[in-house]
mmCIF file of C-alpha atoms in Angstrom:
data_model
loop_
_atom_site.group_PDB
_atom_site.id
_atom_site.type_symbol
_atom_site.label_atom_id
_atom_site.label_comp_id
_atom_site.label_asym_id
_atom_site.label_seq_id
_atom_site.Cartn_x
_atom_site.Cartn_y
_atom_site.Cartn_z
ATOM 1 C CA MET A 8 69.206 84.091 103.142
ATOM 2 C CA ASP A 9 69.679 87.826 102.664
ATOM 3 C CA MET A 10 66.176 88.109 101.250
ATOM 4 C CA ALA A 11 64.682 86.139 104.184
ATOM 5 C CA THR A 12 66.548 88.376 106.644
ATOM 6 C CA ASP A 13 65.256 91.483 104.870
ATOM 7 C CA LEU A 14 61.692 90.134 104.812
ATOM 8 C CA GLY A 15 61.837 89.366 108.531
ATOM 9 C CA LYS A 16 62.965 92.910 109.250
ATOM 10 C CA LYS A 17 60.170 94.359 107.131
ATOM 11 C CA ILE A 18 57.549 92.117 108.753
ATOM 12 C CA ALA A 19 58.571 93.258 112.232
ATOM 13 C CA ILE A 20 59.031 96.935 111.391
ATOM 14 C CA GLY A 21 55.672 96.900 109.574
ATOM 15 C CA GLY A 22 54.001 95.835 112.818
ATOM 16 C CA TYR A 23 53.196 92.323 111.637
ATOM 17 C CA ASN A 24 53.758 89.041 113.464
ATOM 18 C CA LEU A 25 55.039 85.847 111.853
ATOM 19 C CA VAL A 26 53.274 82.496 111.832
ATOM 20 C CA HIS A 27 55.581 79.884 110.344
ATOM 21 C CA GLY A 28 56.250 76.177 110.228
ATOM 22 C CA GLY A 29 58.123 76.107 113.521
ATOM 23 C CA GLY A 30 61.505 75.058 112.183
ATOM 24 C CA LYS A 31 64.826 76.675 112.937
ATOM 25 C CA ILE A 32 66.606 75.456 109.814
ATOM 26 C CA GLY A 33 66.733 76.927 106.325
ATOM 27 C CA LEU A 34 64.986 80.112 105.259
ATOM 28 C CA MET A 35 62.235 79.468 107.797
ATOM 29 C CA GLY A 36 64.736 79.777 110.644
ATOM 30 C CA VAL A 37 66.462 82.788 109.120
ATOM 31 C CA LEU A 38 63.113 84.564 108.648
ATOM 32 C CA ALA A 39 61.919 83.835 112.199
ATOM 33 C CA ALA A 40 65.206 84.989 113.744
ATOM 34 C CA SER A 41 65.091 88.228 111.761
ATOM 35 C CA VAL A 42 61.498 88.959 112.804
ATOM 36 C CA GLN A 43 62.464 88.530 116.468
ATOM 37 C CA GLN A 44 65.710 90.477 116.083
ATOM 38 C CA HIS A 45 63.649 93.439 114.864
ATOM 39 C CA GLY A 46 61.042 93.242 117.630
ATOM 40 C CA GLY A 47 58.325 91.105 116.032
ATOM 41 C CA LYS A 48 56.493 88.164 117.546
ATOM 42 C CA VAL A 49 56.971 84.679 116.074
ATOM 43 C CA THR A 50 54.574 81.749 116.372
ATOM 44 C CA GLY A 51 55.822 78.366 115.219
ATOM 45 C CA VAL A 52 53.397 75.599 114.310
ATOM 46 C CA LEU A 53 54.767 72.127 113.697
ATOM 47 C CA PRO A 54 53.515 68.557 113.806
ATOM 48 C CA GLU A 55 54.604 66.141 116.526
ATOM 49 C CA MET A 56 56.667 64.176 114.012
ATOM 50 C CA LEU A 57 58.919 67.192 113.332
ATOM 51 C CA ASN A 58 59.251 68.266 116.966
ATOM 52 C CA LEU A 59 62.865 67.107 117.041
ATOM 53 C CA ASP A 60 66.110 68.530 118.383
ATOM 54 C CA GLY A 61 67.945 70.311 115.636
ATOM 55 C CA ILE A 62 64.763 70.936 113.616
ATOM 56 C CA ALA A 63 62.174 72.526 115.911
ATOM 57 C CA SER A 64 62.697 76.111 116.958
ATOM 58 C CA GLU A 65 63.360 76.686 120.635
ATOM 59 C CA SER A 66 63.221 80.462 120.369
ATOM 60 C CA ASP A 67 59.779 81.224 118.907
ATOM 61 C CA ASP A 68 57.573 83.318 121.180
ATOM 62 C CA GLU A 69 54.860 80.674 120.917
ATOM 63 C CA ILE A 70 55.224 77.099 119.738
ATOM 64 C CA ILE A 71 52.174 75.018 118.874
ATOM 65 C CA ILE A 72 52.527 71.272 118.365
ATOM 66 C CA THR A 73 49.862 69.651 116.210
ATOM 67 C CA ARG A 74 48.943 66.032 115.585
ATOM 68 C CA ASP A 75 49.911 66.035 111.901
ATOM 69 C CA MET A 76 50.560 68.212 108.837
ATOM 70 C CA ALA A 77 46.862 68.737 108.075
ATOM 71 C CA ASP A 78 46.262 70.079 111.588
ATOM 72 C CA ARG A 79 49.392 72.208 111.261
ATOM 73 C CA LYS A 80 48.166 73.849 108.076
ATOM 74 C CA ASN A 81 44.710 74.458 109.560
ATOM 75 C CA GLU A 82 46.227 76.063 112.655
ATOM 76 C CA MET A 83 48.522 78.243 110.555
ATOM 77 C CA ARG A 84 45.619 79.394 108.364
ATOM 78 C CA LYS A 85 43.503 80.273 111.420
ATOM 79 C CA ARG A 86 46.268 82.526 112.719
ATOM 80 C CA SER A 87 47.313 84.143 109.413
ATOM 81 C CA ARG A 88 46.258 87.383 107.785
ATOM 82 C CA ALA A 89 48.425 86.914 104.683
ATOM 83 C CA PHE A 90 50.590 84.219 103.117
ATOM 84 C CA ILE A 91 54.094 84.613 101.721
ATOM 85 C CA ALA A 92 55.925 81.784 99.938
ATOM 86 C CA LEU A 93 59.697 81.984 99.925
ATOM 87 C CA PRO A 94 61.793 79.622 97.822
ATOM 88 C CA GLY A 95 61.432 76.132 99.258
ATOM 89 C CA GLY A 96 60.872 72.462 98.601
ATOM 90 C CA PHE A 97 57.926 70.144 98.125
ATOM 91 C CA GLY A 98 56.241 71.187 101.385
ATOM 92 C CA THR A 99 56.375 74.855 100.475
ATOM 93 C CA VAL A 100 54.933 74.210 97.020
ATOM 94 C CA GLU A 101 52.220 71.915 98.422
ATOM 95 C CA GLU A 102 51.174 74.531 100.987
ATOM 96 C CA LEU A 103 51.212 77.276 98.345
ATOM 97 C CA MET A 104 49.019 75.237 95.997
ATOM 98 C CA GLU A 105 46.554 74.402 98.765
ATOM 99 C CA THR A 106 46.373 78.042 99.856
ATOM 100 C CA ILE A 107 45.694 79.195 96.289
ATOM 101 C CA THR A 108 43.080 76.462 95.818
ATOM 102 C CA LEU A 109 41.285 77.358 99.055
ATOM 103 C CA LYS A 110 41.171 80.986 97.958
ATOM 104 C CA GLN A 111 39.854 79.964 94.537
ATOM 105 C CA LEU A 112 37.048 78.024 96.259
ATOM 106 C CA GLY A 113 36.217 80.900 98.599
ATOM 107 C CA TYR A 114 37.490 79.479 101.894
ATOM 108 C CA HIS A 115 39.540 82.635 102.481
ATOM 109 C CA ASN A 116 40.196 85.958 100.800
ATOM 110 C CA LEU A 117 43.649 86.714 102.165
ATOM 111 C CA PRO A 118 46.642 87.942 100.157
ATOM 112 C CA ILE A 119 49.029 85.321 98.789
ATOM 113 C CA VAL A 120 52.489 86.454 97.749
ATOM 114 C CA ILE A 121 55.107 84.395 95.950
ATOM 115 C CA ILE A 122 58.555 85.947 96.354
ATOM 116 C CA ASN A 123 60.358 84.931 93.187
ATOM 117 C CA THR A 124 63.925 85.524 94.371
ATOM 118 C CA LEU A 125 66.524 84.860 91.682
ATOM 119 C CA SER A 126 63.691 83.586 89.413
ATOM 120 C CA TYR A 127 63.251 80.552 91.696
ATOM 121 C CA TYR A 128 59.567 80.130 90.867
ATOM 122 C CA ASP A 129 59.791 80.821 87.104
ATOM 123 C CA HIS A 130 59.075 77.198 86.184
ATOM 124 C CA LEU A 131 56.087 76.941 88.530
ATOM 125 C CA LEU A 132 54.724 80.219 87.160
ATOM 126 C CA ALA A 133 55.211 78.876 83.625
ATOM 127 C CA LEU A 134 53.187 75.818 84.632
ATOM 128 C CA PHE A 135 50.414 78.125 85.851
ATOM 129 C CA GLN A 136 50.470 79.907 82.478
ATOM 130 C CA HIS A 137 50.325 76.529 80.729
ATOM 131 C CA MET A 138 47.260 75.584 82.828
ATOM 132 C CA PHE A 139 45.626 78.873 81.802
ATOM 133 C CA SER A 140 46.449 78.430 78.109
ATOM 134 C CA GLN A 141 45.173 74.837 78.125
ATOM 135 C CA ARG A 142 42.009 75.998 79.952
ATOM 136 C CA PHE A 143 42.520 73.774 82.998
ATOM 137 C CA ALA A 144 42.382 76.972 85.060
ATOM 138 C CA ASP A 145 40.711 80.262 84.263
ATOM 139 C CA GLN A 146 43.126 83.119 83.511
ATOM 140 C CA SER A 147 41.375 85.195 86.173
ATOM 141 C CA TYR A 148 42.887 82.879 88.793
ATOM 142 C CA ALA A 149 46.224 84.618 88.254
ATOM 143 C CA SER A 150 44.740 87.357 90.453
ATOM 144 C CA LEU A 151 44.579 84.917 93.385
ATOM 145 C CA TYR A 152 48.300 85.423 94.028
ATOM 146 C CA PHE A 153 50.891 88.120 93.545
ATOM 147 C CA VAL A 154 54.446 87.537 92.383
ATOM 148 C CA ALA A 155 56.941 89.809 94.106
ATOM 149 C CA ALA A 156 60.587 90.219 93.228
ATOM 150 C CA ASN A 157 61.558 91.224 96.760
ATOM 151 C CA PRO A 158 60.267 91.804 100.299
ATOM 152 C CA ASP A 159 59.436 95.475 99.631
ATOM 153 C CA GLU A 160 57.015 94.491 96.854
ATOM 154 C CA ALA A 161 55.521 91.745 99.038
ATOM 155 C CA ILE A 162 54.831 94.009 102.013
ATOM 156 C CA HIS A 163 53.513 96.803 99.763
ATOM 157 C CA TYR A 164 51.064 94.388 98.147
ATOM 158 C CA ILE A 165 49.847 93.102 101.519
ATOM 159 C CA LYS A 166 49.406 96.622 102.938
ATOM 160 C CA ASN A 167 47.388 97.689 99.895
ATOM 161 C CA TYR A 168 45.572 94.407 99.323
ATOM 162 C CA ASP A 169 42.129 94.487 97.758
ATOM 163 C CA TYR A 170 40.406 91.124 97.385
ATOM 164 C CA PRO A 171 39.940 90.262 93.701
ATOM 165 C CA GLU A 172 36.627 88.830 92.587
ATOM 166 C CA VAL A 173 37.310 85.772 90.456
ATOM 167 C CA ARG A 174 35.151 83.541 88.366
ATOM 168 C CA LYS A 175 33.910 80.631 90.449
ATOM 169 C CA LYS A 176 33.849 78.266 87.474
ATOM 170 C CA TRP A 177 33.455 75.082 89.473
ATOM 171 C CA LEU A 178 30.785 76.492 91.761
ATOM 172 C CA LEU A 179 28.236 77.608 89.139
#
């Protein structure tokens, strides 16, 4: 929670806005509250099914309700200029994987940052290395994302982002 609070502060002070999943619980809620507390704008995007009391944020500056999760992700991508994955559950990992895959295929060239707080993502990153070593993914795809230890590293990477050219193995 401290890391999410710090990231929210740095997003707002850096002049960025937040587009997030529209929830008020967990790290998502902590992050959104911190962005607003420090003067940033927050847009929440959530599917109808999750637009429930106790889950949906009532304090975001803009709230967009979508038909389903696919529409939610599309709307979030349209509004985003960078992606940051905090520790999370299945939904977070699924969205991270889709965002990396879409970048690999050339659908976007935006920065993707994985904040590996307290080594949370070590096992997922080990799986990525295993995919590289077994040649199910090209090692160059490691440049599609950046692993940050903290919010300072994440924001620095985004501010200085330079799109990496990667091998388009499946498109040749």
